[in-house]
Every structure is written in C-alpha cells, then in structure tokens.
Amino acid sequence: MSNRKRKHGIFAVNGDLVALSSNKEEVQKGCMPIGAALDMIFNQMRIGGNRPSTIESYEYIIKQFVDVCQINYVEDIGLEKLYHYLDVLNVKPATKLIRMKSIKAVLSKFYNNGWIKDRFWSNIQIKIDKEVKKGAKESDIYKLLQLIDQTTFIGFRDAVAIKLMYKTGIRIRTLGELRERHIDFEKLCMNLDGSTLKNLKFLKLPIDEELAEMLKMLINLNDGIRAHYGMDNKNVFITQNGLAMNTSKSSNCAISKQLNKYSKRFGLENINAHAIRRAYAKRLHDKGASIAIISKALGHSDLAVTTQYLDLDVEEVAKDLREFL
C-alpha cells in the first residue's frame, strides 16, 4: 500500500486509511476514520459538480464540529456530540441553524454511503424568530450615489457596483465573479453562466445604456490599473491593486466593506448588498412584475423566498387581491 498523502481540502488522508475505509468489513466494525470519510465525501461532491465555495463552507463547519467534539471515527458521532457542539457555539441561533444544516447534509452523505444506520439527527430543530429584512430605500440609494466621490477609481467602481446591483439584483458574490465576457454591450444584457450564480443556472439580465456606458468606462480604468500592477484577470470589479475580489468563500469583498463604510459615514442605516438586492425586487413588484418573474430574475428556486424579499404590507396585499375578486 502507498504511504503517499492525498490532500483534499482540510484533511490529509494516508493512502492506507483510504484503503481501510473502502473495506466494507472494517466499516461494519465501526472503525471508519473521520478524515478518510470526509475526504471521500468531498471527492464525491467535487465529482458531482458541487461549487468549490459550497465544499469549502462544509469543510470549515465540519472541521469545527470534529475539533470541538474530538471526533476520531464516524462511529463517534451521535446526538450527544451534536448537542454538545450546539451548546458550546457562542453564536446567534440563526448561525447555529446554518451550521447545523451543513452538518446534517454531510451526515446524510454518510448515511447514503452506508456508514451510519439511522438518521438520528433528523429531529434536531433550532427555533429562531425570523427577522424580516427590509430593502434599501430608493431615495437612500440615489443619495449614496450622489455622495460618493466618483472622481476616484474606488468611488467610481463602487458607484457602478451599486447601480448594477440595484438595476439587476445580482448578489455581491456574483458581482465579484463577473467577467468582461459576461456583458453583451451590443444587446445590452448580462449573460451569467452557472459558475457565477448560487443556483448554477444560466441567467440573462438586461441593462440600460447609462449602465452600459459606466461599465465600459470602468473596464477601461481596470485595464490601466492591471497594466500598472502586472495583473492578469478579466474581472469587471477589481481592487485598487488590480486583484480579483472573490478570493475566499466569504462574501465580505472590498465593495461589501465599502458599503459598510458609506453607511456609517453618511448615516444611511440600511445600505448593504442584500438590502440593495431586496430593493431591486420591491422596485420590480411596484412596476407590476409578477412574483414568478421576480423570482426568476433573482435566481430563486423557491417562490417563498421571493415573497420574503418583497416584505409586502398587509394592506398592500389586500388591495392587490381585491382586483381579482
């Protein structure tokens, strides 16, 4: 057997362990090393076409769970370990819910591979009070665009980003993944392939002439900055040093940080990428777009998520429904 290390993600697994883990008799005895199991799971996810950012997120959360609960073998995982992990986490219930979903997803893959006999985690529920997040006010968005110093590269880049997010509703991470090839200036649209979107589906979004001209100007500025710093990328939104912004699984990119600074500097309470995206959805609805169309534009797979984005007033809903009586 080879002693070479196979390195995938956060675990380095000895070749002997991989061979051991693939032996059905040894697995039935309950001696599947957790590192070997996770290495195989993440390989399956890569082969299955899961996004690298999704795998990175799972790896981070599972590593934390394994470290906190001192888990060495798959058989060590049980309800007691899961509750202990949740108990020691010093985070908000909403964050616990997200992390528990990731752990459950990985445990489900363990179950599918036959390493765990029961779905003992199914009954673990984390109750949270759902906070309805408001969209940014259109007046605040345009006020911000007026206050930003667009005579600087960073100011102009941020203004283009804000206007693009408000006019198209794209996520901040998609913004960071946007390449020049995604923009069709002749037909005034963005052709977003699955690699840039959360749901991995192709999406075509229109842009207006004003936004197209701003994007052309930004691309010209980018060329000068990349040439100066010797950078080679085709990202539409880059840092002042010519670097791509999306360098990790975090959505807290340069523009996201800038929005936080602007919010504090100019006293605008609800200015962030997500609030701007919600404002886009509300603007479409106010102009008469159906929820189905809005859902498609946002790249949602569930209409329920879209209705949450819209945060419709009770009286507003009643007024709209009256038209169908």
Tab-separated table of C-alpha atoms in Angstrom:
chain	number	residue	atom	x	y	z
A	1	MET	CA	0.000	0.000	0.000
A	2	SER	CA	1.212	3.506	-0.808
A	3	ASN	CA	2.148	5.878	2.017
A	4	ARG	CA	1.617	8.970	-0.110
A	5	LYS	CA	-0.678	11.601	1.320
A	6	ARG	CA	-3.778	12.546	-0.596
A	7	LYS	CA	-4.598	16.163	0.111
A	8	HIS	CA	-8.113	17.396	-0.474
A	9	GLY	CA	-9.421	20.394	1.426
A	10	ILE	CA	-8.794	20.444	5.150
A	11	PHE	CA	-7.816	16.804	5.577
A	12	ALA	CA	-4.665	14.953	4.524
A	13	VAL	CA	-5.508	11.262	4.416
A	14	ASN	CA	-2.980	8.471	4.340
A	15	GLY	CA	-3.444	6.119	1.402
A	16	ASP	CA	-3.593	3.165	3.820
A	17	LEU	CA	-6.556	4.779	5.582
A	18	VAL	CA	-8.412	5.270	2.313
A	19	ALA	CA	-7.893	1.618	1.511
A	20	LEU	CA	-9.046	0.739	5.022
A	21	SER	CA	-12.149	2.916	4.733
A	22	SER	CA	-13.154	1.265	1.487
A	23	ASN	CA	-13.085	-2.162	3.101
A	24	LYS	CA	-16.710	-2.986	3.877
A	25	GLU	CA	-15.843	-5.384	6.694
A	26	GLU	CA	-13.789	-2.759	8.527
A	27	VAL	CA	-16.528	-0.151	8.111
A	28	GLN	CA	-19.068	-2.549	9.609
A	29	LYS	CA	-16.807	-2.889	12.630
A	30	GLY	CA	-17.150	0.870	13.129
A	31	CYS	CA	-13.557	1.941	12.565
A	32	MET	CA	-14.009	4.374	9.676
A	33	PRO	CA	-11.588	7.264	10.378
A	34	ILE	CA	-13.393	10.607	10.180
A	35	GLY	CA	-10.654	12.104	7.996
A	36	ALA	CA	-10.915	9.315	5.448
A	37	ALA	CA	-14.719	9.512	5.446
A	38	LEU	CA	-14.769	13.261	4.842
A	39	ASP	CA	-12.072	13.026	2.188
A	40	MET	CA	-14.263	10.579	0.275
A	41	ILE	CA	-17.422	12.672	0.773
A	42	PHE	CA	-15.803	15.838	-0.559
A	43	ASN	CA	-14.385	13.915	-3.515
A	44	GLN	CA	-17.917	12.723	-4.270
A	45	MET	CA	-19.155	16.296	-4.068
A	46	ARG	CA	-16.454	17.507	-6.475
A	47	ILE	CA	-17.299	14.746	-8.933
A	48	GLY	CA	-20.996	15.585	-8.513
A	49	GLY	CA	-20.340	19.167	-9.599
A	50	ASN	CA	-20.819	20.983	-6.291
A	51	ARG	CA	-19.465	24.519	-6.237
A	52	PRO	CA	-15.989	24.876	-4.640
A	53	SER	CA	-17.392	27.563	-2.307
A	54	THR	CA	-20.068	25.117	-1.069
A	55	ILE	CA	-17.464	22.432	-0.378
A	56	GLU	CA	-15.206	24.955	1.395
A	57	SER	CA	-18.093	26.019	3.605
A	58	TYR	CA	-18.921	22.402	4.514
A	59	GLU	CA	-15.256	21.698	5.218
A	60	TYR	CA	-14.949	24.674	7.556
A	61	ILE	CA	-18.052	23.807	9.580
A	62	ILE	CA	-17.370	20.065	9.749
A	63	LYS	CA	-13.760	20.655	10.819
A	64	GLN	CA	-15.027	22.879	13.627
A	65	PHE	CA	-17.536	20.203	14.697
A	66	VAL	CA	-14.876	17.460	14.597
A	67	ASP	CA	-12.379	19.558	16.580
A	68	VAL	CA	-14.855	20.749	19.213
A	69	CYS	CA	-16.244	17.248	19.833
A	70	GLN	CA	-12.862	15.469	19.425
A	71	ILE	CA	-14.237	13.004	16.897
A	72	ASN	CA	-11.815	10.404	15.515
A	73	TYR	CA	-14.163	7.899	13.884
A	74	VAL	CA	-17.549	8.096	12.197
A	75	GLU	CA	-18.992	5.881	14.943
A	76	ASP	CA	-18.148	8.604	17.488
A	77	ILE	CA	-20.866	10.865	16.060
A	78	GLY	CA	-24.163	10.798	17.939
A	79	LEU	CA	-26.867	13.048	19.356
A	80	GLU	CA	-24.778	13.820	22.421
A	81	LYS	CA	-21.949	15.161	20.243
A	82	LEU	CA	-24.306	17.257	18.133
A	83	TYR	CA	-25.974	18.828	21.174
A	84	HIS	CA	-22.592	19.461	22.784
A	85	TYR	CA	-21.439	21.279	19.652
A	86	LEU	CA	-24.574	23.440	19.595
A	87	ASP	CA	-24.210	24.156	23.312
A	88	VAL	CA	-20.630	25.460	23.110
A	89	LEU	CA	-21.208	27.580	19.984
A	90	ASN	CA	-21.224	31.222	21.019
A	91	VAL	CA	-23.209	32.443	18.013
A	92	LYS	CA	-26.754	33.572	17.218
A	93	PRO	CA	-29.483	30.914	16.787
A	94	ALA	CA	-29.685	31.777	13.081
A	95	THR	CA	-25.969	30.967	12.701
A	96	LYS	CA	-26.420	27.716	14.628
A	97	LEU	CA	-29.216	26.801	12.233
A	98	ILE	CA	-26.990	27.365	9.201
A	99	ARG	CA	-24.137	25.301	10.657
A	100	MET	CA	-26.465	22.516	11.706
A	101	LYS	CA	-27.869	22.336	8.169
A	102	SER	CA	-24.338	21.856	6.815
A	103	ILE	CA	-23.546	19.123	9.335
A	104	LYS	CA	-26.841	17.365	8.578
A	105	ALA	CA	-26.047	17.492	4.863
A	106	VAL	CA	-22.705	15.758	5.427
A	107	LEU	CA	-24.222	13.187	7.807
A	108	SER	CA	-26.834	12.407	5.157
A	109	LYS	CA	-23.999	11.550	2.784
A	110	PHE	CA	-22.532	9.285	5.473
A	111	TYR	CA	-25.932	7.583	5.668
A	112	ASN	CA	-26.156	7.225	1.888
A	113	ASN	CA	-22.727	5.572	1.861
A	114	GLY	CA	-23.885	3.065	4.477
A	115	TRP	CA	-21.568	4.279	7.243
A	116	ILE	CA	-24.417	5.339	9.549
A	117	LYS	CA	-27.546	3.227	10.029
A	118	ASP	CA	-30.007	5.797	11.385
A	119	ARG	CA	-30.777	9.455	10.676
A	120	PHE	CA	-30.578	10.301	14.377
A	121	TRP	CA	-30.029	13.988	13.587
A	122	SER	CA	-33.399	14.433	11.864
A	123	ASN	CA	-35.269	15.515	14.990
A	124	ILE	CA	-32.821	18.237	15.997
A	125	GLN	CA	-34.637	21.531	15.476
A	126	ILE	CA	-33.335	25.035	16.133
A	127	LYS	CA	-36.091	27.585	16.532
A	128	ILE	CA	-35.368	31.167	15.562
A	129	ASP	CA	-37.508	34.251	15.322
A	130	LYS	CA	-37.476	35.141	11.650
A	131	GLU	CA	-36.418	38.706	11.218
A	132	VAL	CA	-37.864	40.285	8.110
A	133	LYS	CA	-35.053	42.203	6.456
A	134	LYS	CA	-36.021	45.425	4.768
A	135	GLY	CA	-34.899	46.512	1.351
A	136	ALA	CA	-32.914	49.715	0.989
A	137	LYS	CA	-34.918	52.845	0.186
A	138	GLU	CA	-34.564	54.059	-3.375
A	139	SER	CA	-34.008	57.572	-2.043
A	140	ASP	CA	-31.108	56.344	0.098
A	141	ILE	CA	-29.527	54.520	-2.842
A	142	TYR	CA	-29.587	57.637	-5.024
A	143	LYS	CA	-28.442	59.802	-2.117
A	144	LEU	CA	-25.454	57.483	-1.689
A	145	LEU	CA	-24.624	57.685	-5.397
A	146	GLN	CA	-24.577	61.484	-5.116
A	147	LEU	CA	-22.372	61.481	-2.008
A	148	ILE	CA	-19.707	59.052	-3.295
A	149	ASP	CA	-16.660	60.762	-4.793
A	150	GLN	CA	-16.745	59.317	-8.301
A	151	THR	CA	-13.601	61.174	-9.369
A	152	THR	CA	-11.534	58.393	-7.733
A	153	PHE	CA	-11.220	54.845	-9.059
A	154	ILE	CA	-12.643	53.281	-5.885
A	155	GLY	CA	-15.533	55.756	-5.747
A	156	PHE	CA	-16.441	55.245	-9.401
A	157	ARG	CA	-16.093	51.459	-9.124
A	158	ASP	CA	-18.368	51.434	-6.079
A	159	ALA	CA	-20.946	53.644	-7.798
A	160	VAL	CA	-21.049	51.297	-10.805
A	161	ALA	CA	-21.394	48.296	-8.469
A	162	ILE	CA	-24.263	49.898	-6.534
A	163	LYS	CA	-26.104	50.871	-9.697
A	164	LEU	CA	-25.556	47.414	-11.232
A	165	MET	CA	-26.870	45.641	-8.126
A	166	TYR	CA	-29.905	47.921	-7.959
A	167	LYS	CA	-30.668	47.640	-11.677
A	168	THR	CA	-30.163	43.852	-11.965
A	169	GLY	CA	-30.469	42.439	-8.429
A	170	ILE	CA	-27.284	40.346	-8.659
A	171	ARG	CA	-25.677	39.100	-5.463
A	172	ILE	CA	-22.450	40.615	-4.150
A	173	ARG	CA	-20.618	37.351	-4.831
A	174	THR	CA	-21.849	37.289	-8.431
A	175	LEU	CA	-20.585	40.845	-8.724
A	176	GLY	CA	-17.125	39.656	-7.723
A	177	GLU	CA	-17.283	36.771	-10.223
A	178	LEU	CA	-18.427	38.981	-13.109
A	179	ARG	CA	-16.101	38.873	-16.131
A	180	GLU	CA	-15.999	41.096	-19.210
A	181	ARG	CA	-17.264	38.198	-21.349
A	182	HIS	CA	-20.495	38.167	-19.344
A	183	ILE	CA	-21.525	41.591	-20.666
A	184	ASP	CA	-23.045	41.942	-24.129
A	185	PHE	CA	-22.812	45.669	-24.844
A	186	GLU	CA	-24.408	45.320	-28.266
A	187	LYS	CA	-27.577	43.665	-26.943
A	188	LEU	CA	-27.436	45.497	-23.580
A	189	CYS	CA	-27.578	42.452	-21.341
A	190	MET	CA	-25.555	40.292	-18.985
A	191	ASN	CA	-25.247	36.594	-19.787
A	192	LEU	CA	-24.465	34.951	-16.463
A	193	ASP	CA	-23.374	31.320	-16.668
A	194	GLY	CA	-23.942	28.926	-13.803
A	195	SER	CA	-20.441	29.376	-12.364
A	196	THR	CA	-21.345	32.897	-11.213
A	197	LEU	CA	-24.711	32.067	-9.661
A	198	LYS	CA	-25.784	30.336	-6.468
A	199	ASN	CA	-28.286	28.050	-8.214
A	200	LEU	CA	-25.795	27.187	-11.025
A	201	LYS	CA	-28.391	28.046	-13.699
A	202	PHE	CA	-27.875	30.366	-16.677
A	203	LEU	CA	-29.446	33.795	-16.269
A	204	LYS	CA	-29.840	36.663	-18.741
A	205	LEU	CA	-30.437	40.133	-17.319
A	206	PRO	CA	-30.980	43.392	-19.234
A	207	ILE	CA	-29.028	46.599	-18.565
A	208	ASP	CA	-29.744	50.127	-19.772
A	209	GLU	CA	-27.492	52.357	-21.893
A	210	GLU	CA	-26.372	54.524	-18.975
A	211	LEU	CA	-25.196	51.481	-17.027
A	212	ALA	CA	-23.519	50.044	-20.131
A	213	GLU	CA	-21.510	53.254	-20.602
A	214	MET	CA	-20.456	53.229	-16.954
A	215	LEU	CA	-19.317	49.603	-17.278
A	216	LYS	CA	-17.291	50.428	-20.412
A	217	MET	CA	-15.574	53.281	-18.577
A	218	LEU	CA	-14.835	51.031	-15.588
A	219	ILE	CA	-13.306	48.351	-17.841
A	220	ASN	CA	-11.015	50.974	-19.399
A	221	LEU	CA	-9.895	52.082	-15.925
A	222	ASN	CA	-9.333	48.451	-14.945
A	223	ASP	CA	-7.021	47.918	-17.933
A	224	GLY	CA	-4.767	50.742	-16.777
A	225	ILE	CA	-4.630	49.504	-13.190
A	226	ARG	CA	-3.910	45.893	-14.171
A	227	ALA	CA	-1.170	47.022	-16.563
A	228	HIS	CA	0.416	49.142	-13.831
A	229	TYR	CA	0.460	46.307	-11.262
A	230	GLY	CA	1.131	43.487	-13.748
A	231	MET	CA	-2.129	41.676	-13.009
A	232	ASP	CA	-3.841	39.316	-15.418
A	233	ASN	CA	-7.575	38.899	-14.967
A	234	LYS	CA	-10.763	39.903	-16.742
A	235	ASN	CA	-12.859	40.716	-13.703
A	236	VAL	CA	-15.152	43.707	-14.098
A	237	PHE	CA	-14.785	44.676	-10.439
A	238	ILE	CA	-11.245	44.634	-9.050
A	239	THR	CA	-9.337	46.131	-6.134
A	240	GLN	CA	-7.231	49.278	-6.437
A	241	ASN	CA	-4.212	46.957	-6.870
A	242	GLY	CA	-5.785	45.094	-9.790
A	243	LEU	CA	-6.677	41.951	-7.857
A	244	ALA	CA	-9.871	39.912	-8.129
A	245	MET	CA	-12.097	40.418	-5.099
A	246	ASN	CA	-13.522	36.929	-4.532
A	247	THR	CA	-10.551	35.125	-3.001
A	248	SER	CA	-12.426	33.073	-0.384
A	249	LYS	CA	-15.852	31.637	0.452
A	250	SER	CA	-16.703	34.866	2.249
A	251	SER	CA	-18.978	37.383	0.532
A	252	ASN	CA	-17.293	40.169	2.502
A	253	CYS	CA	-15.404	41.540	-0.503
A	254	ALA	CA	-13.939	45.017	-0.992
A	255	ILE	CA	-17.226	46.533	-2.194
A	256	SER	CA	-19.166	44.980	0.677
A	257	LYS	CA	-16.732	46.604	3.112
A	258	GLN	CA	-17.047	49.910	1.275
A	259	LEU	CA	-20.840	49.804	1.593
A	260	ASN	CA	-20.468	49.335	5.338
A	261	LYS	CA	-18.163	52.376	5.499
A	262	TYR	CA	-20.545	54.501	3.422
A	263	SER	CA	-23.463	53.516	5.621
A	264	LYS	CA	-21.667	54.763	8.738
A	265	ARG	CA	-20.103	57.819	7.110
A	266	PHE	CA	-23.302	59.136	5.549
A	267	GLY	CA	-25.740	57.957	8.230
A	268	LEU	CA	-27.646	55.566	5.953
A	269	GLU	CA	-28.955	52.754	8.165
A	270	ASN	CA	-29.894	50.127	5.591
A	271	ILE	CA	-27.209	50.226	2.924
A	272	ASN	CA	-25.656	46.836	2.183
A	273	ALA	CA	-25.573	44.445	-0.765
A	274	HIS	CA	-28.502	42.346	0.450
A	275	ALA	CA	-30.687	45.386	1.154
A	276	ILE	CA	-29.975	46.708	-2.360
A	277	ARG	CA	-30.958	43.325	-3.838
A	278	ARG	CA	-34.227	43.426	-1.904
A	279	ALA	CA	-34.829	46.972	-3.110
A	280	TYR	CA	-34.466	45.691	-6.681
A	281	ALA	CA	-37.145	43.044	-6.041
A	282	LYS	CA	-39.501	45.609	-4.498
A	283	ARG	CA	-38.967	48.029	-7.420
A	284	LEU	CA	-39.888	45.284	-9.916
A	285	HIS	CA	-43.028	44.468	-7.944
A	286	ASP	CA	-44.023	48.132	-7.721
A	287	LYS	CA	-43.726	48.351	-11.509
A	288	GLY	CA	-46.120	45.437	-11.930
A	289	ALA	CA	-43.786	42.453	-12.389
A	290	SER	CA	-45.240	39.125	-11.230
A	291	ILE	CA	-43.678	37.230	-8.342
A	292	ALA	CA	-42.752	34.437	-10.777
A	293	ILE	CA	-40.794	36.874	-12.982
A	294	ILE	CA	-39.121	38.480	-9.956
A	295	SER	CA	-38.178	35.036	-8.649
A	296	LYS	CA	-36.551	34.159	-11.990
A	297	ALA	CA	-34.660	37.458	-12.073
A	298	LEU	CA	-33.313	36.884	-8.561
A	299	GLY	CA	-32.319	33.302	-9.358
A	300	HIS	CA	-34.512	31.868	-6.589
A	301	SER	CA	-35.506	28.207	-6.654
A	302	ASP	CA	-38.420	28.775	-4.266
A	303	LEU	CA	-41.174	31.401	-4.621
A	304	ALA	CA	-41.454	31.547	-0.812
A	305	VAL	CA	-38.004	33.132	-0.642
A	306	THR	CA	-39.084	35.761	-3.156
A	307	THR	CA	-42.182	36.716	-1.147
A	308	GLN	CA	-39.943	37.226	1.899
A	309	TYR	CA	-37.759	39.540	-0.164
A	310	LEU	CA	-40.758	41.644	-1.124
A	311	ASP	CA	-41.899	42.116	2.503
A	312	LEU	CA	-45.364	43.172	1.375
A	313	ASP	CA	-47.543	45.208	3.714
A	314	VAL	CA	-50.810	43.509	4.820
A	315	GLU	CA	-52.917	46.360	3.436
A	316	GLU	CA	-50.941	46.273	0.194
A	317	VAL	CA	-51.655	42.559	-0.241
A	318	ALA	CA	-55.363	43.053	0.465
A	319	LYS	CA	-55.552	45.881	-2.069
A	320	ASP	CA	-53.882	43.752	-4.774
A	321	LEU	CA	-56.131	40.770	-4.024
A	322	ARG	CA	-59.279	42.916	-4.358
A	323	GLU	CA	-58.548	43.300	-8.068
A	324	PHE	CA	-59.075	39.539	-8.519
A	325	LEU	CA	-62.481	39.394	-6.778
